[in-house]
Short mmCIF file of C-alpha atoms and ligand atoms in Angstrom, two decimals:
data_model
loop_
_atom_site.label_atom_id
_atom_site.label_comp_id
_atom_site.label_asym_id
_atom_site.label_seq_id
_atom_site.Cartn_x
_atom_site.Cartn_y
_atom_site.Cartn_z
CA MET A 83 -16.21 -30.28 10.18
CA ALA A 84 -18.79 -27.65 9.31
CA THR A 85 -18.00 -25.40 6.40
CA THR A 86 -17.69 -21.72 7.40
CA ILE A 87 -16.71 -20.08 4.14
CA GLN A 88 -17.51 -21.54 0.67
CA VAL A 89 -16.39 -19.40 -2.27
CA THR A 90 -17.39 -20.96 -5.69
CA ASP A 91 -16.17 -19.86 -9.15
CA LEU A 92 -15.81 -16.28 -8.00
CA ASN A 93 -14.91 -13.53 -10.41
CA GLN A 94 -14.59 -10.02 -8.97
CA GLY A 95 -13.40 -6.64 -10.01
CA TYR A 96 -14.06 -2.90 -10.03
CA GLY A 97 -15.96 -1.45 -12.95
CA LYS A 98 -14.66 -3.13 -16.14
CA THR A 99 -11.41 -4.31 -14.37
CA THR A 100 -11.23 -7.94 -13.36
CA VAL A 101 -9.23 -8.35 -10.08
CA LEU A 102 -10.03 -12.07 -9.19
CA SER A 103 -10.58 -14.91 -11.60
CA ASP A 104 -12.18 -18.25 -10.87
CA ILE A 105 -11.56 -18.43 -7.11
CA ASN A 106 -12.70 -21.50 -5.33
CA LEU A 107 -12.19 -21.73 -1.53
CA THR A 108 -13.45 -23.71 1.39
CA VAL A 109 -12.64 -22.97 5.06
CA THR A 110 -14.08 -25.25 7.76
CA ALA A 111 -14.70 -24.55 11.52
CA GLY A 112 -11.45 -24.76 13.49
CA GLU A 113 -9.26 -23.98 10.50
CA ILE A 114 -6.84 -21.11 9.98
CA LEU A 115 -6.45 -20.13 6.32
CA ALA A 116 -3.87 -17.53 5.24
CA LEU A 117 -4.26 -15.75 1.88
CA ILE A 118 -0.82 -14.86 0.85
CA GLY A 119 0.32 -12.74 -2.09
CA PRO A 120 2.16 -9.64 -3.15
CA SER A 121 0.59 -6.23 -2.96
CA GLY A 122 -2.15 -5.79 -5.46
CA ALA A 123 -2.70 -9.49 -5.81
CA GLY A 124 -6.37 -9.25 -4.81
CA LYS A 125 -6.35 -10.45 -1.15
CA THR A 126 -8.29 -7.53 0.30
CA THR A 127 -10.79 -7.62 -2.59
CA LEU A 128 -11.42 -11.36 -1.78
CA VAL A 129 -11.76 -10.56 1.94
CA SER A 130 -14.13 -7.68 1.15
CA THR A 131 -16.33 -10.02 -1.03
CA ILE A 132 -16.43 -12.61 1.74
CA MET A 133 -17.55 -9.94 4.19
CA GLY A 134 -20.31 -8.89 1.73
CA MET A 135 -18.92 -5.37 1.27
CA LEU A 136 -18.66 -6.19 -2.59
CA ARG A 137 -21.14 -8.11 -4.47
CA PRO A 138 -19.59 -10.88 -6.66
CA LYS A 139 -19.43 -10.14 -10.45
CA SER A 140 -20.07 -13.88 -10.85
CA GLY A 141 -20.00 -16.96 -8.70
CA THR A 142 -21.22 -17.32 -5.12
CA VAL A 143 -20.00 -16.88 -1.62
CA ARG A 144 -21.61 -18.38 1.42
CA VAL A 145 -20.62 -17.65 5.05
CA LEU A 146 -21.90 -19.67 8.00
CA ASP A 147 -24.65 -21.22 5.63
CA THR A 148 -25.87 -17.83 4.50
CA ALA A 149 -25.33 -16.25 0.97
CA VAL A 150 -23.55 -12.90 1.10
CA PRO A 151 -24.07 -10.04 1.16
CA ASN A 152 -26.07 -10.41 4.35
CA ARG A 153 -26.15 -7.63 7.02
CA ALA A 154 -27.02 -9.98 9.83
CA LEU A 155 -23.89 -11.94 9.17
CA LEU A 156 -21.64 -9.06 10.13
CA ALA A 157 -22.55 -9.58 13.83
CA LYS A 158 -20.97 -13.04 13.48
CA ILE A 159 -17.59 -11.84 12.03
CA GLY A 160 -14.76 -10.26 13.93
CA TYR A 161 -13.12 -8.02 11.29
CA MET A 162 -9.88 -6.35 11.43
CA ALA A 163 -9.41 -4.07 8.45
CA GLN A 164 -6.10 -3.12 6.91
CA THR A 165 -6.62 0.49 7.70
CA ASP A 166 -7.34 0.94 11.45
CA ALA A 167 -10.69 2.34 12.04
CA LEU A 168 -10.25 3.82 15.42
CA TYR A 169 -11.39 6.99 17.29
CA THR A 170 -8.09 8.61 17.80
CA THR A 171 -9.36 11.31 20.30
CA LEU A 172 -10.65 8.52 22.53
CA THR A 173 -8.63 6.18 24.75
CA ALA A 174 -8.20 2.65 23.89
CA ARG A 175 -10.51 1.66 26.65
CA GLU A 176 -13.30 4.02 25.30
CA ASN A 177 -12.83 2.56 21.84
CA LEU A 178 -13.12 -1.02 23.20
CA HIS A 179 -16.35 0.03 25.01
CA PHE A 180 -17.69 1.83 22.02
CA PHE A 181 -17.06 -1.12 19.58
CA GLY A 182 -18.09 -3.63 22.21
CA THR A 183 -21.59 -1.88 22.55
CA MET A 184 -21.83 -1.72 18.69
CA MET A 185 -21.20 -5.38 18.37
CA GLY A 186 -23.77 -6.24 21.05
CA VAL A 187 -21.46 -7.40 23.80
CA PRO A 188 -23.60 -7.48 26.92
CA ARG A 189 -22.53 -4.66 29.34
CA ALA A 190 -22.01 -7.17 32.14
CA GLN A 191 -19.42 -9.08 29.97
CA GLN A 192 -17.71 -6.05 28.48
CA ASP A 193 -15.08 -5.49 31.27
CA GLN A 194 -14.05 -9.15 31.30
CA GLN A 195 -13.96 -9.52 27.44
CA MET A 196 -12.08 -6.29 27.13
CA ALA A 197 -9.55 -7.27 29.68
CA HIS A 198 -8.95 -10.68 27.87
CA ALA A 199 -8.75 -9.07 24.48
CA ALA A 200 -6.28 -6.36 25.74
CA ALA A 201 -4.11 -8.94 27.42
CA VAL A 202 -3.84 -11.00 24.22
CA VAL A 203 -2.44 -8.02 22.36
CA ASN A 204 -0.35 -6.82 25.34
CA LEU A 205 -2.17 -3.51 25.67
CA ASP A 206 -3.42 -4.01 29.13
CA HIS A 207 -1.18 -1.26 30.63
CA ASP A 208 -1.86 1.29 27.80
CA LEU A 209 -5.74 1.22 27.82
CA ASP A 210 -6.10 4.67 29.32
CA LYS A 211 -3.85 6.48 26.69
CA ALA A 212 -5.45 8.38 23.83
CA VAL A 213 -5.15 6.35 20.63
CA ALA A 214 -3.65 9.50 18.98
CA ASP A 215 -0.62 8.73 21.13
CA TYR A 216 -0.26 5.12 20.05
CA SER A 217 2.28 3.80 17.55
CA GLY A 218 1.26 2.10 14.39
CA GLY A 219 1.93 -1.31 15.87
CA MET A 220 -0.19 -0.41 18.86
CA LYS A 221 -3.06 0.70 16.81
CA ARG A 222 -2.94 -2.65 14.91
CA ARG A 223 -3.02 -4.56 18.16
CA LEU A 224 -6.04 -2.49 19.28
CA SER A 225 -7.76 -3.20 16.06
CA LEU A 226 -7.11 -6.95 16.68
CA ALA A 227 -8.48 -6.70 20.26
CA ILE A 228 -11.68 -5.11 18.87
CA ALA A 229 -12.05 -7.95 16.40
CA LEU A 230 -11.68 -10.50 19.21
CA LEU A 231 -14.12 -8.70 21.63
CA ALA A 232 -17.50 -10.22 20.73
CA ASP A 233 -16.06 -13.75 20.67
CA PRO A 234 -17.38 -14.30 17.05
CA PRO A 235 -17.35 -17.69 15.25
CA LEU A 236 -15.38 -16.28 12.38
CA LEU A 237 -12.38 -13.95 12.47
CA ILE A 238 -11.39 -12.11 9.28
CA LEU A 239 -8.00 -10.38 9.74
CA ASP A 240 -6.48 -8.16 6.94
CA GLU A 241 -2.71 -8.04 7.59
CA PRO A 242 -2.92 -8.50 11.28
CA THR A 243 0.85 -8.75 11.95
CA VAL A 244 1.99 -5.55 10.16
CA GLY A 245 4.04 -3.33 12.52
CA ILE A 246 4.06 -6.14 15.25
CA ASP A 247 7.35 -7.24 16.74
CA PRO A 248 8.48 -10.93 16.56
CA GLU A 249 7.73 -11.71 20.23
CA LEU A 250 4.23 -10.32 20.17
CA ARG A 251 3.64 -11.94 16.73
CA GLN A 252 4.30 -15.32 18.47
CA GLN A 253 1.97 -14.44 21.23
CA ILE A 254 -0.83 -13.44 18.87
CA TRP A 255 -0.19 -16.69 16.86
CA GLN A 256 -0.65 -18.74 20.17
CA GLU A 257 -3.95 -17.03 20.78
CA LEU A 258 -5.18 -17.64 17.15
CA HIS A 259 -4.27 -21.36 17.48
CA ARG A 260 -6.12 -21.52 20.84
CA LEU A 261 -9.10 -19.92 19.15
CA ALA A 262 -8.98 -22.25 16.23
CA ASP A 263 -8.67 -25.28 18.57
CA ALA A 264 -11.86 -24.01 20.40
CA GLY A 265 -13.64 -24.25 16.89
CA LYS A 266 -13.27 -20.68 15.58
CA THR A 267 -12.60 -20.18 11.92
CA ILE A 268 -9.80 -17.71 11.05
CA LEU A 269 -9.12 -16.20 7.59
CA LEU A 270 -6.18 -13.84 7.41
CA THR A 271 -4.19 -12.01 4.73
CA THR A 272 -0.45 -11.62 4.80
CA HIS A 273 2.75 -10.78 2.98
CA VAL A 274 4.82 -12.52 5.67
CA MET A 275 6.15 -16.10 5.07
CA GLU A 276 6.27 -16.74 8.84
CA ASP A 277 2.58 -16.19 9.07
CA ALA A 278 1.96 -18.45 6.16
CA GLU A 279 3.88 -21.27 7.83
CA GLU A 280 1.66 -20.99 10.97
CA ALA A 281 -1.55 -21.50 9.05
CA ASP A 282 -3.37 -24.81 8.48
CA GLU A 283 -4.24 -23.96 4.93
CA LEU A 284 -2.79 -21.61 2.44
CA MET A 285 -4.09 -19.91 -0.70
CA MET A 286 -1.41 -18.13 -2.71
CA ILE A 287 -2.79 -15.38 -4.95
CA ARG A 288 -0.84 -13.69 -7.74
CA GLY A 289 -2.53 -11.32 -10.26
CA GLY A 290 -5.88 -12.27 -9.04
CA VAL A 291 -5.48 -16.09 -9.67
CA ALA A 292 -5.06 -18.70 -6.99
CA ILE A 293 -1.63 -20.22 -8.01
CA ALA A 294 -1.27 -22.75 -5.22
CA GLN A 295 -3.58 -23.95 -2.46
CA GLY A 296 -3.29 -26.58 0.39
CA THR A 297 -1.65 -27.32 3.66
CA PRO A 298 1.94 -26.01 4.06
CA ALA A 299 3.16 -29.67 4.19
CA LYS A 300 1.32 -30.54 1.03
CA LEU A 301 2.61 -27.64 -0.87
CA LEU A 302 6.21 -28.22 0.22
CA ALA A 303 5.99 -31.79 -0.96
CA GLU A 304 4.23 -30.86 -4.29
CA TYR A 305 6.71 -28.33 -5.18
CA GLN A 306 9.72 -30.09 -3.74
CA VAL A 307 11.16 -27.00 -2.23
CA PRO A 308 12.46 -26.27 1.38
CA THR A 309 10.25 -23.28 2.19
CA ILE A 310 6.94 -21.75 1.74
CA GLU A 311 8.59 -18.79 0.10
CA ASP A 312 10.11 -21.18 -2.52
CA VAL A 313 6.66 -22.58 -3.18
CA PHE A 314 5.42 -19.11 -3.94
CA LEU A 315 8.36 -18.31 -6.15
CA LYS A 316 8.09 -21.59 -8.14
CA ALA A 317 4.22 -21.42 -8.42
CA GLY A 318 4.72 -17.88 -9.78
CA ARG A 319 7.24 -19.13 -12.36
CA VAL A 320 4.74 -21.81 -13.50
CA GLN A 321 2.09 -19.20 -13.83
CA ASP A 322 4.38 -17.02 -15.88
CA ALA A 323 5.33 -19.81 -18.21
CA HIS A 324 1.60 -20.72 -18.71
CA THR A 325 0.88 -17.04 -19.46
CA ARG A 326 3.67 -16.84 -22.00
CA ASN A 327 2.24 -20.00 -23.73
CA ASP A 328 -1.36 -18.81 -23.79
N1 ATP B 25 -11.87 0.42 -4.80
C1 ATP B 25 -11.13 0.04 -5.96
N2 ATP B 25 -11.40 0.57 -7.08
C2 ATP B 25 -10.66 0.11 -8.17
N3 ATP B 25 -9.67 -0.73 -8.06
C3 ATP B 25 -9.30 -1.11 -6.87
C4 ATP B 25 -10.03 -0.88 -5.69
N4 ATP B 25 -9.49 -1.56 -4.63
C5 ATP B 25 -8.51 -2.32 -5.07
N5 ATP B 25 -8.29 -2.08 -6.54
C6 ATP B 25 -7.35 -2.72 -7.36
O1 ATP B 25 -7.57 -4.13 -7.23
C7 ATP B 25 -6.28 -4.83 -7.28
C8 ATP B 25 -6.28 -5.70 -6.07
O2 ATP B 25 -6.13 -4.89 -4.98
P1 ATP B 25 -6.26 -5.53 -3.44
O3 ATP B 25 -6.31 -4.33 -2.43
O4 ATP B 25 -7.38 -6.50 -3.31
O5 ATP B 25 -4.82 -6.22 -3.28
P2 ATP B 25 -4.08 -6.85 -1.97
O6 ATP B 25 -3.54 -8.14 -2.42
O7 ATP B 25 -4.89 -6.84 -0.95
O8 ATP B 25 -2.87 -5.88 -1.96
P3 ATP B 25 -2.14 -5.27 -0.52
O9 ATP B 25 -1.33 -6.37 0.03
O10 ATP B 25 -1.35 -4.10 -0.98
O11 ATP B 25 -3.28 -4.80 0.32
C9 ATP B 25 -5.24 -3.75 -7.33
O12 ATP B 25 -4.89 -3.65 -8.69
C10 ATP B 25 -5.99 -2.48 -6.89
O13 ATP B 25 -5.42 -1.34 -7.55
#
Protein backbone atom coordinates (compact mmCIF):
# COMPACT_ATOMS: atom_id res chain seq x y z
CA MET A 1 0.00 0.00 0.00
CA ALA A 2 1.21 3.53 -0.78
CA THR A 3 2.56 5.57 2.10
CA THR A 4 0.43 8.67 2.75
CA ILE A 5 2.18 10.10 5.81
CA GLN A 6 5.82 9.55 6.73
CA VAL A 7 7.18 11.23 9.84
CA THR A 8 10.88 10.59 10.50
CA ASP A 9 12.81 11.46 13.69
CA LEU A 10 10.59 14.47 14.36
CA ASN A 11 11.39 16.85 17.20
CA GLN A 12 8.98 19.71 17.61
CA GLY A 13 8.24 22.50 20.05
CA TYR A 14 7.43 26.13 20.62
CA GLY A 15 10.32 28.55 21.18
CA LYS A 16 12.79 26.78 23.43
CA THR A 17 10.23 24.27 24.73
CA THR A 18 10.32 20.75 23.29
CA VAL A 19 6.84 19.24 22.91
CA LEU A 20 7.51 16.15 20.72
CA SER A 21 10.64 13.97 20.84
CA ASP A 22 11.82 11.45 18.24
CA ILE A 23 8.46 10.73 16.62
CA ASN A 24 8.41 8.18 13.79
CA LEU A 25 5.17 7.38 12.09
CA THR A 26 4.01 5.78 8.84
CA VAL A 27 0.40 5.80 7.69
CA THR A 28 -0.54 4.01 4.47
CA ALA A 29 -3.49 4.48 2.12
CA GLY A 30 -6.63 2.79 3.42
CA GLU A 31 -5.48 2.96 7.03
CA ILE A 32 -7.07 4.66 10.05
CA LEU A 33 -4.51 5.77 12.62
CA ALA A 34 -5.57 7.17 15.98
CA LEU A 35 -3.26 9.34 18.06
CA ILE A 36 -4.30 8.81 21.62
CA GLY A 37 -3.03 10.57 24.70
CA PRO A 38 -3.97 12.84 27.57
CA SER A 39 -4.49 16.56 27.26
CA GLY A 40 -1.21 18.33 26.53
CA ALA A 41 0.51 15.17 25.27
CA GLY A 42 1.33 16.80 21.92
CA LYS A 43 -1.35 15.34 19.61
CA THR A 44 -2.46 18.66 18.10
CA THR A 45 1.17 19.75 17.73
CA LEU A 46 1.88 16.58 15.73
CA VAL A 47 -1.23 17.06 13.57
CA SER A 48 -0.34 20.72 12.94
CA THR A 49 3.17 19.67 11.90
CA ILE A 50 1.81 17.04 9.51
CA MET A 51 -0.52 19.68 8.04
CA GLY A 52 2.50 21.97 7.52
CA MET A 53 1.20 24.66 9.89
CA LEU A 54 4.36 24.27 12.02
CA ARG A 55 7.83 23.72 10.55
CA PRO A 56 9.67 20.75 12.15
CA LYS A 57 12.48 21.73 14.56
CA SER A 58 14.29 18.66 13.27
CA GLY A 59 13.35 15.56 11.33
CA THR A 60 11.14 15.33 8.26
CA VAL A 61 7.47 15.03 7.41
CA ARG A 62 6.28 13.85 3.99
CA VAL A 63 2.61 13.75 3.00
CA LEU A 64 1.48 12.19 -0.29
CA ASP A 65 5.11 12.07 -1.44
CA THR A 66 5.65 15.77 -0.81
CA ALA A 67 7.78 17.37 1.93
CA VAL A 68 5.75 19.65 4.21
CA PRO A 69 5.14 22.54 4.61
CA ASN A 70 3.62 22.73 1.12
CA ARG A 71 0.66 24.94 0.37
CA ALA A 72 -0.61 22.85 -2.59
CA LEU A 73 -0.99 19.84 -0.29
CA LEU A 74 -3.74 21.53 1.70
CA ALA A 75 -6.20 20.96 -1.17
CA LYS A 76 -5.70 17.22 -0.70
CA ILE A 77 -6.36 17.18 3.03
CA GLY A 78 -9.79 17.28 4.63
CA TYR A 79 -9.04 18.91 7.97
CA MET A 80 -11.28 19.15 11.00
CA ALA A 81 -9.66 21.37 13.61
CA GLN A 82 -10.24 21.05 17.35
CA THR A 83 -11.84 24.46 17.49
CA ASP A 84 -14.69 24.79 15.01
CA ALA A 85 -13.90 27.42 12.37
CA LEU A 86 -17.46 28.17 11.27
CA TYR A 87 -19.33 31.32 10.26
CA THR A 88 -21.93 31.46 12.99
CA THR A 89 -24.13 34.13 11.37
CA LEU A 90 -24.54 31.93 8.28
CA THR A 91 -26.64 28.78 8.03
CA ALA A 92 -24.99 25.36 7.88
CA ARG A 93 -25.87 25.13 4.18
CA GLU A 94 -24.19 28.50 3.52
CA ASN A 95 -21.11 27.34 5.44
CA LEU A 96 -20.95 24.16 3.37
CA HIS A 97 -21.27 26.15 0.12
CA PHE A 98 -18.62 28.63 1.24
CA PHE A 99 -16.09 25.97 2.25
CA GLY A 100 -16.96 23.81 -0.77
CA THR A 101 -16.12 26.73 -3.07
CA MET A 102 -12.93 27.49 -1.11
CA MET A 103 -11.85 23.86 -1.48
CA GLY A 104 -12.56 23.87 -5.21
CA VAL A 105 -15.54 21.51 -5.24
CA PRO A 106 -17.08 22.05 -8.72
CA ARG A 107 -20.38 23.94 -8.50
CA ALA A 108 -22.23 21.12 -10.31
CA GLN A 109 -21.16 18.61 -7.63
CA GLN A 110 -21.64 20.82 -4.59
CA ASP A 111 -25.29 20.00 -3.91
CA GLN A 112 -24.76 16.27 -4.18
CA GLN A 113 -21.58 16.25 -2.05
CA MET A 114 -23.17 18.55 0.52
CA ALA A 115 -26.19 16.27 0.80
CA HIS A 116 -23.95 13.23 1.29
CA ALA A 117 -21.68 14.90 3.86
CA ALA A 118 -24.69 16.31 5.78
CA ALA A 119 -26.39 12.89 5.83
CA VAL A 120 -23.26 11.21 7.23
CA VAL A 121 -23.32 13.52 10.24
CA ASN A 122 -27.12 13.56 10.55
CA LEU A 123 -27.53 17.25 9.85
CA ASP A 124 -29.68 16.99 6.73
CA HIS A 125 -32.75 18.35 8.54
CA ASP A 126 -30.92 21.26 10.17
CA LEU A 127 -29.04 22.73 7.23
CA ASP A 128 -31.08 25.94 7.10
CA LYS A 129 -30.54 26.88 10.75
CA ALA A 130 -28.00 29.57 11.61
CA VAL A 131 -24.88 27.97 13.08
CA ALA A 132 -25.23 30.37 16.04
CA ASP A 133 -28.27 28.26 17.06
CA TYR A 134 -26.35 24.97 16.82
CA SER A 135 -25.26 22.98 19.89
CA GLY A 136 -21.57 22.18 20.42
CA GLY A 137 -22.05 18.65 19.06
CA MET A 138 -23.86 19.95 15.96
CA LYS A 139 -20.97 22.32 15.26
CA ARG A 140 -18.52 19.39 15.52
CA ARG A 141 -20.67 17.43 13.10
CA LEU A 142 -20.80 20.34 10.65
CA SER A 143 -17.00 20.68 10.85
CA LEU A 144 -16.69 16.98 10.02
CA ALA A 145 -19.08 17.39 7.07
CA ILE A 146 -16.88 20.22 5.76
CA ALA A 147 -13.76 18.02 6.06
CA LEU A 148 -15.54 15.32 3.98
CA LEU A 149 -16.85 17.73 1.35
CA ALA A 150 -14.05 17.76 -1.22
CA ASP A 151 -13.62 13.96 -1.08
CA PRO A 152 -9.88 14.31 -0.26
CA PRO A 153 -7.45 11.34 -0.17
CA LEU A 154 -6.38 12.24 3.39
CA LEU A 155 -8.60 13.16 6.33
CA ILE A 156 -7.05 14.69 9.46
CA LEU A 157 -9.55 14.94 12.28
CA ASP A 158 -8.63 16.55 15.61
CA GLU A 159 -10.98 15.14 18.28
CA PRO A 160 -13.84 14.38 15.86
CA THR A 161 -16.07 12.69 18.42
CA VAL A 162 -16.10 15.32 21.19
CA GLY A 163 -19.70 16.19 22.08
CA ILE A 164 -21.15 13.47 19.84
CA ASP A 165 -23.60 10.92 21.25
CA PRO A 166 -22.84 7.16 21.10
CA GLU A 167 -25.34 6.39 18.34
CA LEU A 168 -23.97 9.05 16.01
CA ARG A 169 -20.42 8.10 16.96
CA GLN A 170 -21.15 4.60 15.61
CA GLN A 171 -22.58 6.06 12.43
CA ILE A 172 -19.52 8.26 11.95
CA TRP A 173 -17.21 5.29 12.51
CA GLN A 174 -19.13 3.30 9.90
CA GLU A 175 -18.50 6.09 7.42
CA LEU A 176 -14.81 6.37 8.37
CA HIS A 177 -14.38 2.60 7.80
CA ARG A 178 -16.20 2.89 4.47
CA LEU A 179 -13.90 5.74 3.42
CA ALA A 180 -10.80 3.77 4.50
CA ASP A 181 -12.02 0.71 2.59
CA ALA A 182 -12.27 2.97 -0.47
CA GLY A 183 -8.55 3.80 -0.04
CA LYS A 184 -8.70 7.05 1.97
CA THR A 185 -6.17 7.62 4.74
CA ILE A 186 -7.51 8.85 8.07
CA LEU A 187 -5.51 10.30 10.94
CA LEU A 188 -7.43 11.30 14.03
CA THR A 189 -6.71 12.36 17.58
CA THR A 190 -8.75 11.27 20.54
CA HIS A 191 -8.95 10.92 24.32
CA VAL A 192 -11.64 8.28 23.93
CA MET A 193 -10.70 4.60 24.24
CA GLU A 194 -13.71 3.46 22.17
CA ASP A 195 -12.32 5.46 19.25
CA ALA A 196 -8.90 3.90 19.71
CA GLU A 197 -10.44 0.42 19.52
CA GLU A 198 -11.98 1.26 16.12
CA ALA A 199 -8.68 2.34 14.55
CA ASP A 200 -6.40 0.07 12.49
CA GLU A 201 -3.27 1.49 14.08
CA LEU A 202 -2.63 3.35 17.31
CA MET A 203 0.05 5.72 18.45
CA MET A 204 -0.07 6.46 22.17
CA ILE A 205 1.59 9.74 23.08
CA ARG A 206 2.42 10.84 26.61
CA GLY A 207 4.58 13.84 27.45
CA GLY A 208 5.51 14.25 23.77
CA VAL A 209 6.89 10.71 23.49
CA ALA A 210 5.35 7.79 21.57
CA ILE A 211 5.03 5.23 24.37
CA ALA A 212 3.30 2.49 22.35
CA GLN A 213 2.54 1.94 18.67
CA GLY A 214 0.84 -0.78 16.63
CA THR A 215 -2.48 -2.41 15.87
CA PRO A 216 -4.91 -2.72 18.83
CA ALA A 217 -4.51 -6.55 18.71
CA LYS A 218 -0.71 -6.34 18.72
CA LEU A 219 -0.71 -3.94 21.67
CA LEU A 220 -3.15 -6.08 23.70
CA ALA A 221 -0.93 -9.13 23.09
CA GLU A 222 2.32 -7.27 23.78
CA TYR A 223 1.15 -5.79 27.08
CA GLN A 224 -0.95 -8.82 28.05
CA VAL A 225 -3.88 -6.74 29.27
CA PRO A 226 -7.59 -6.91 28.41
CA THR A 227 -8.26 -3.38 27.14
CA ILE A 228 -6.61 -0.54 25.22
CA GLU A 229 -7.01 1.66 28.28
CA ASP A 230 -4.90 -0.87 30.23
CA VAL A 231 -2.25 -0.79 27.48
CA PHE A 232 -2.06 2.97 27.85
CA LEU A 233 -1.80 2.78 31.65
CA LYS A 234 0.83 0.04 31.56
CA ALA A 235 2.89 1.80 28.86
CA GLY A 236 2.71 4.97 31.01
CA ARG A 237 4.04 3.09 34.05
CA VAL A 238 6.91 1.70 31.95
CA GLN A 239 7.69 5.24 30.76
CA ASP A 240 7.67 6.55 34.36
CA ALA A 241 10.00 3.75 35.50
CA HIS A 242 12.45 4.59 32.68
CA THR A 243 12.29 8.30 33.51
CA ARG A 244 13.05 7.59 37.17
CA ASN A 245 16.02 5.42 36.18
CA ASP A 246 17.49 8.03 33.80
N1 LIG B 1 1.06 27.79 20.37
C1 LIG B 1 1.67 27.25 21.43
N2 LIG B 1 2.67 27.92 22.07
C2 LIG B 1 3.30 27.38 23.14
N3 LIG B 1 3.01 26.16 23.66
C3 LIG B 1 2.03 25.46 23.07
C4 LIG B 1 1.30 25.96 21.93
N4 LIG B 1 0.38 25.03 21.57
C5 LIG B 1 0.53 23.99 22.44
N5 LIG B 1 1.50 24.25 23.33
C6 LIG B 1 1.96 23.34 24.41
O1 LIG B 1 2.39 22.14 23.81
C7 LIG B 1 2.01 21.02 24.60
C8 LIG B 1 1.22 20.05 23.75
O2 LIG B 1 -0.01 20.66 23.36
P1 LIG B 1 -1.00 20.00 22.30
O3 LIG B 1 -2.10 20.97 22.06
O4 LIG B 1 -0.22 19.52 21.13
O5 LIG B 1 -1.54 18.75 23.14
P2 LIG B 1 -2.77 17.79 22.87
O6 LIG B 1 -2.28 16.41 23.11
O7 LIG B 1 -3.33 18.06 21.52
O8 LIG B 1 -3.78 18.21 24.00
P3 LIG B 1 -5.41 18.28 23.96
O9 LIG B 1 -5.86 16.87 23.94
O10 LIG B 1 -5.76 19.00 25.23
O11 LIG B 1 -5.76 19.03 22.73
C9 LIG B 1 1.25 21.56 25.80
O12 LIG B 1 2.13 21.66 26.88
C10 LIG B 1 0.82 22.94 25.33
O13 LIG B 1 0.73 23.82 26.43
